[in-house]
Each structure stands twice: as structure tokens, then as C-alpha cells.
Amino acid sequence: GRNGQQATAILYYNMSDIAPNRKGLSEEIRKFCLNKCTCLRKHLLQYFGFSNVLYCGSPENCCSNCQKK
């Protein structure tokens, strides 16, 4: 969030939205939507070129995949 505040984002999609033959949809977006086990925050950070960004908060506040662990 802005100024270090907590934020929430929700991505609504169905399987036809992320079909492999869908025009204009990158493979990275498909991988992000299908990712059910690794940290979604790290996935986004790696996409934008960041690799060593630390997160010091609790897993419940990181992403939906980290909440499940």
C-alpha cells in the first residue's frame, strides 16, 4: 500500500480467461494465475526485476499462498 500501509488486491478470472490460445495474454500472467504454492508477492517482484527484497511481516499478511502454509 501507499506509505507502507497494508493493501489488498483481488484478481478475478476463470480458466477460459487464461487459456493458452488467448490473444494478448502473456505466459507470465498465466503462470501467476495458476501458481498455487509459491509466494505470489515474490512472483510479482521477480517479474519486475527484483530478486532480493525482504518481507518482515507475518505470512498471513503476505499473500494467499503464504496464508495457506
CSV table of N, CA and C in Angstrom, one decimal:
chain,number,residue,atom,x,y,z
A,1,GLY,N,0.8,-1.2,0.0
A,1,GLY,CA,0.0,0.0,0.0
A,1,GLY,C,0.9,1.2,0.0
A,2,ARG,N,0.2,2.3,0.0
A,2,ARG,CA,0.9,3.6,0.0
A,2,ARG,C,1.5,3.9,1.4
A,3,ASN,N,2.7,4.4,1.4
A,3,ASN,CA,3.4,4.8,2.6
A,3,ASN,C,3.5,3.7,3.6
A,4,GLY,N,3.7,2.4,3.1
A,4,GLY,CA,3.9,1.3,4.0
A,4,GLY,C,2.7,0.7,4.6
A,5,GLN,N,1.5,1.3,4.2
A,5,GLN,CA,0.3,0.7,4.7
A,5,GLN,C,-0.1,-0.6,4.0
A,6,GLN,N,-0.9,-1.4,4.7
A,6,GLN,CA,-1.4,-2.6,4.1
A,6,GLN,C,-2.4,-2.4,3.0
A,7,ALA,N,-2.3,-3.2,2.0
A,7,ALA,CA,-3.2,-3.1,0.8
A,7,ALA,C,-3.7,-4.5,0.4
A,8,THR,N,-4.8,-4.6,-0.2
A,8,THR,CA,-5.4,-5.8,-0.7
A,8,THR,C,-5.7,-5.7,-2.2
A,9,ALA,N,-5.3,-6.7,-3.0
A,9,ALA,CA,-5.7,-6.8,-4.4
A,9,ALA,C,-6.4,-8.1,-4.7
A,10,ILE,N,-7.4,-8.1,-5.5
A,10,ILE,CA,-8.1,-9.3,-5.9
A,10,ILE,C,-8.2,-9.4,-7.4
A,11,LEU,N,-7.8,-10.5,-7.9
A,11,LEU,CA,-7.8,-10.8,-9.3
A,11,LEU,C,-8.9,-11.8,-9.6
A,12,TYR,N,-9.9,-11.4,-10.3
A,12,TYR,CA,-11.0,-12.3,-10.7
A,12,TYR,C,-10.7,-12.9,-12.1
A,13,TYR,N,-10.8,-14.2,-12.3
A,13,TYR,CA,-10.6,-14.8,-13.6
A,13,TYR,C,-11.2,-16.2,-13.6
A,14,ASN,N,-11.4,-16.8,-14.8
A,14,ASN,CA,-11.8,-18.2,-14.9
A,14,ASN,C,-10.9,-18.8,-15.8
A,15,MET,N,-11.0,-20.1,-16.0
A,15,MET,CA,-10.0,-20.8,-16.8
A,15,MET,C,-10.0,-20.4,-18.3
A,16,SER,N,-11.1,-20.0,-18.8
A,16,SER,CA,-11.2,-19.5,-20.2
A,16,SER,C,-10.5,-18.2,-20.3
A,17,ASP,N,-10.4,-17.4,-19.3
A,17,ASP,CA,-9.7,-16.1,-19.3
A,17,ASP,C,-8.2,-16.3,-19.5
A,18,ILE,N,-7.7,-17.4,-19.0
A,18,ILE,CA,-6.2,-17.7,-19.0
A,18,ILE,C,-5.8,-18.8,-19.9
A,19,ALA,N,-6.7,-19.1,-20.9
A,19,ALA,CA,-6.4,-20.2,-21.8
A,19,ALA,C,-5.2,-19.9,-22.6
A,20,PRO,N,-4.4,-20.9,-23.0
A,20,PRO,CA,-3.1,-20.7,-23.7
A,20,PRO,C,-3.3,-20.1,-25.0
A,21,ASN,N,-4.4,-20.2,-25.7
A,21,ASN,CA,-4.6,-19.6,-27.0
A,21,ASN,C,-5.2,-18.2,-26.9
A,22,ARG,N,-5.3,-17.7,-25.8
A,22,ARG,CA,-5.9,-16.3,-25.6
A,22,ARG,C,-4.9,-15.3,-26.1
A,23,LYS,N,-5.4,-14.4,-27.0
A,23,LYS,CA,-4.5,-13.4,-27.6
A,23,LYS,C,-4.3,-12.3,-26.6
A,24,GLY,N,-3.0,-11.8,-26.6
A,24,GLY,CA,-2.6,-10.7,-25.7
A,24,GLY,C,-2.3,-11.1,-24.3
A,25,LEU,N,-2.4,-12.4,-23.9
A,25,LEU,CA,-2.1,-12.8,-22.6
A,25,LEU,C,-0.7,-13.4,-22.5
A,26,SER,N,0.1,-12.9,-21.7
A,26,SER,CA,1.5,-13.4,-21.7
A,26,SER,C,1.5,-14.7,-20.8
A,27,GLU,N,2.6,-15.5,-21.1
A,27,GLU,CA,2.8,-16.7,-20.3
A,27,GLU,C,3.0,-16.4,-18.8
A,28,GLU,N,3.6,-15.3,-18.5
A,28,GLU,CA,3.9,-14.9,-17.1
A,28,GLU,C,2.6,-14.7,-16.4
A,29,ILE,N,1.6,-14.1,-17.0
A,29,ILE,CA,0.3,-13.9,-16.4
A,29,ILE,C,-0.4,-15.2,-16.1
A,30,ARG,N,-0.3,-16.1,-17.1
A,30,ARG,CA,-0.8,-17.5,-16.9
A,30,ARG,C,-0.2,-18.2,-15.7
A,31,LYS,N,1.1,-18.1,-15.6
A,31,LYS,CA,1.9,-18.7,-14.5
A,31,LYS,C,1.4,-18.1,-13.2
A,32,PHE,N,1.3,-16.8,-13.1
A,32,PHE,CA,0.9,-16.2,-11.9
A,32,PHE,C,-0.5,-16.7,-11.5
A,33,CYS,N,-1.5,-16.7,-12.4
A,33,CYS,CA,-2.8,-17.2,-12.1
A,33,CYS,C,-2.9,-18.6,-11.6
A,34,LEU,N,-2.0,-19.5,-12.2
A,34,LEU,CA,-2.0,-20.9,-11.9
A,34,LEU,C,-1.1,-21.3,-10.7
A,35,ASN,N,-0.4,-20.3,-10.2
A,35,ASN,CA,0.5,-20.5,-9.1
A,35,ASN,C,-0.3,-20.7,-7.8
A,36,LYS,N,-0.2,-21.9,-7.2
A,36,LYS,CA,-0.9,-22.3,-6.0
A,36,LYS,C,0.0,-22.6,-4.8
A,37,CYS,N,1.3,-22.6,-5.0
A,37,CYS,CA,2.2,-23.0,-3.9
A,37,CYS,C,3.3,-22.0,-3.6
A,38,THR,N,3.8,-21.2,-4.5
A,38,THR,CA,4.9,-20.3,-4.1
A,38,THR,C,4.3,-18.9,-3.8
A,39,CYS,N,5.1,-18.1,-3.2
A,39,CYS,CA,4.7,-16.8,-2.8
A,39,CYS,C,4.4,-15.9,-4.0
A,40,LEU,N,3.1,-15.4,-4.0
A,40,LEU,CA,2.7,-14.5,-5.2
A,40,LEU,C,3.4,-13.2,-5.1
A,41,ARG,N,3.8,-12.7,-4.0
A,41,ARG,CA,4.5,-11.4,-3.8
A,41,ARG,C,5.9,-11.6,-4.5
A,42,LYS,N,6.6,-12.7,-4.2
A,42,LYS,CA,7.9,-12.9,-4.8
A,42,LYS,C,7.8,-13.1,-6.3
A,43,HIS,N,6.7,-13.7,-6.7
A,43,HIS,CA,6.5,-13.9,-8.2
A,43,HIS,C,6.4,-12.6,-8.9
A,44,LEU,N,5.6,-11.7,-8.3
A,44,LEU,CA,5.5,-10.3,-8.9
A,44,LEU,C,6.8,-9.6,-8.9
A,45,LEU,N,7.5,-9.6,-7.7
A,45,LEU,CA,8.8,-8.9,-7.6
A,45,LEU,C,9.8,-9.4,-8.6
A,46,GLN,N,9.9,-10.7,-8.8
A,46,GLN,CA,10.8,-11.3,-9.8
A,46,GLN,C,10.4,-10.8,-11.2
A,47,TYR,N,9.1,-10.7,-11.5
A,47,TYR,CA,8.7,-10.3,-12.8
A,47,TYR,C,9.2,-8.9,-13.1
A,48,PHE,N,9.2,-8.0,-12.1
A,48,PHE,CA,9.6,-6.6,-12.3
A,48,PHE,C,11.1,-6.4,-12.0
A,49,GLY,N,11.9,-7.6,-11.9
A,49,GLY,CA,13.3,-7.5,-11.8
A,49,GLY,C,13.9,-7.4,-10.4
A,50,PHE,N,13.2,-7.6,-9.4
A,50,PHE,CA,13.7,-7.6,-8.0
A,50,PHE,C,13.9,-9.0,-7.6
A,51,SER,N,15.0,-9.3,-7.0
A,51,SER,CA,15.2,-10.7,-6.5
A,51,SER,C,15.5,-10.8,-5.0
A,52,ASN,N,16.0,-9.8,-4.4
A,52,ASN,CA,16.4,-9.9,-3.0
A,52,ASN,C,15.7,-8.9,-2.1
A,53,VAL,N,14.4,-8.9,-2.3
A,53,VAL,CA,13.6,-8.0,-1.5
A,53,VAL,C,13.0,-8.7,-0.3
A,54,LEU,N,13.3,-8.3,0.9
A,54,LEU,CA,12.9,-9.0,2.1
A,54,LEU,C,11.5,-8.6,2.6
A,55,TYR,N,10.8,-9.5,3.2
A,55,TYR,CA,9.5,-9.2,3.8
A,55,TYR,C,9.6,-9.6,5.2
A,56,CYS,N,9.3,-8.7,6.1
A,56,CYS,CA,9.5,-9.0,7.6
A,56,CYS,C,8.1,-9.2,8.3
A,57,GLY,N,7.0,-9.1,7.5
A,57,GLY,CA,5.7,-9.3,8.2
A,57,GLY,C,5.4,-10.7,8.4
A,58,SER,N,4.2,-10.9,8.9
A,58,SER,CA,3.7,-12.3,9.1
A,58,SER,C,3.2,-12.9,7.8
A,59,PRO,N,3.3,-14.2,7.7
A,59,PRO,CA,2.8,-14.9,6.4
A,59,PRO,C,1.3,-14.6,6.1
A,60,GLU,N,0.5,-14.4,7.2
A,60,GLU,CA,-0.9,-14.1,6.9
A,60,GLU,C,-1.1,-12.8,6.2
A,61,ASN,N,-0.2,-11.9,6.2
A,61,ASN,CA,-0.3,-10.6,5.6
A,61,ASN,C,0.5,-10.6,4.2
A,62,CYS,N,1.1,-11.7,3.8
A,62,CYS,CA,1.9,-11.6,2.6
A,62,CYS,C,1.1,-11.9,1.4
A,63,CYS,N,0.5,-13.1,1.2
A,63,CYS,CA,-0.3,-13.4,0.0
A,63,CYS,C,-1.2,-14.6,0.4
A,64,SER,N,-2.1,-14.9,-0.5
A,64,SER,CA,-3.0,-16.0,-0.2
A,64,SER,C,-2.3,-17.4,-0.2
A,65,ASN,N,-1.2,-17.5,-1.0
A,65,ASN,CA,-0.4,-18.8,-0.9
A,65,ASN,C,0.3,-18.9,0.4
A,66,CYS,N,0.9,-17.8,0.9
A,66,CYS,CA,1.6,-17.8,2.2
A,66,CYS,C,0.6,-18.1,3.4
A,67,GLN,N,-0.6,-17.6,3.3
A,67,GLN,CA,-1.6,-17.8,4.3
A,67,GLN,C,-1.9,-19.3,4.5
A,68,LYS,N,-1.8,-20.0,3.4
A,68,LYS,CA,-2.2,-21.5,3.4
A,68,LYS,C,-1.1,-22.3,4.1
A,69,LYS,N,0.1,-21.8,4.1
A,69,LYS,CA,1.2,-22.6,4.6
A,69,LYS,C,1.2,-22.7,6.1
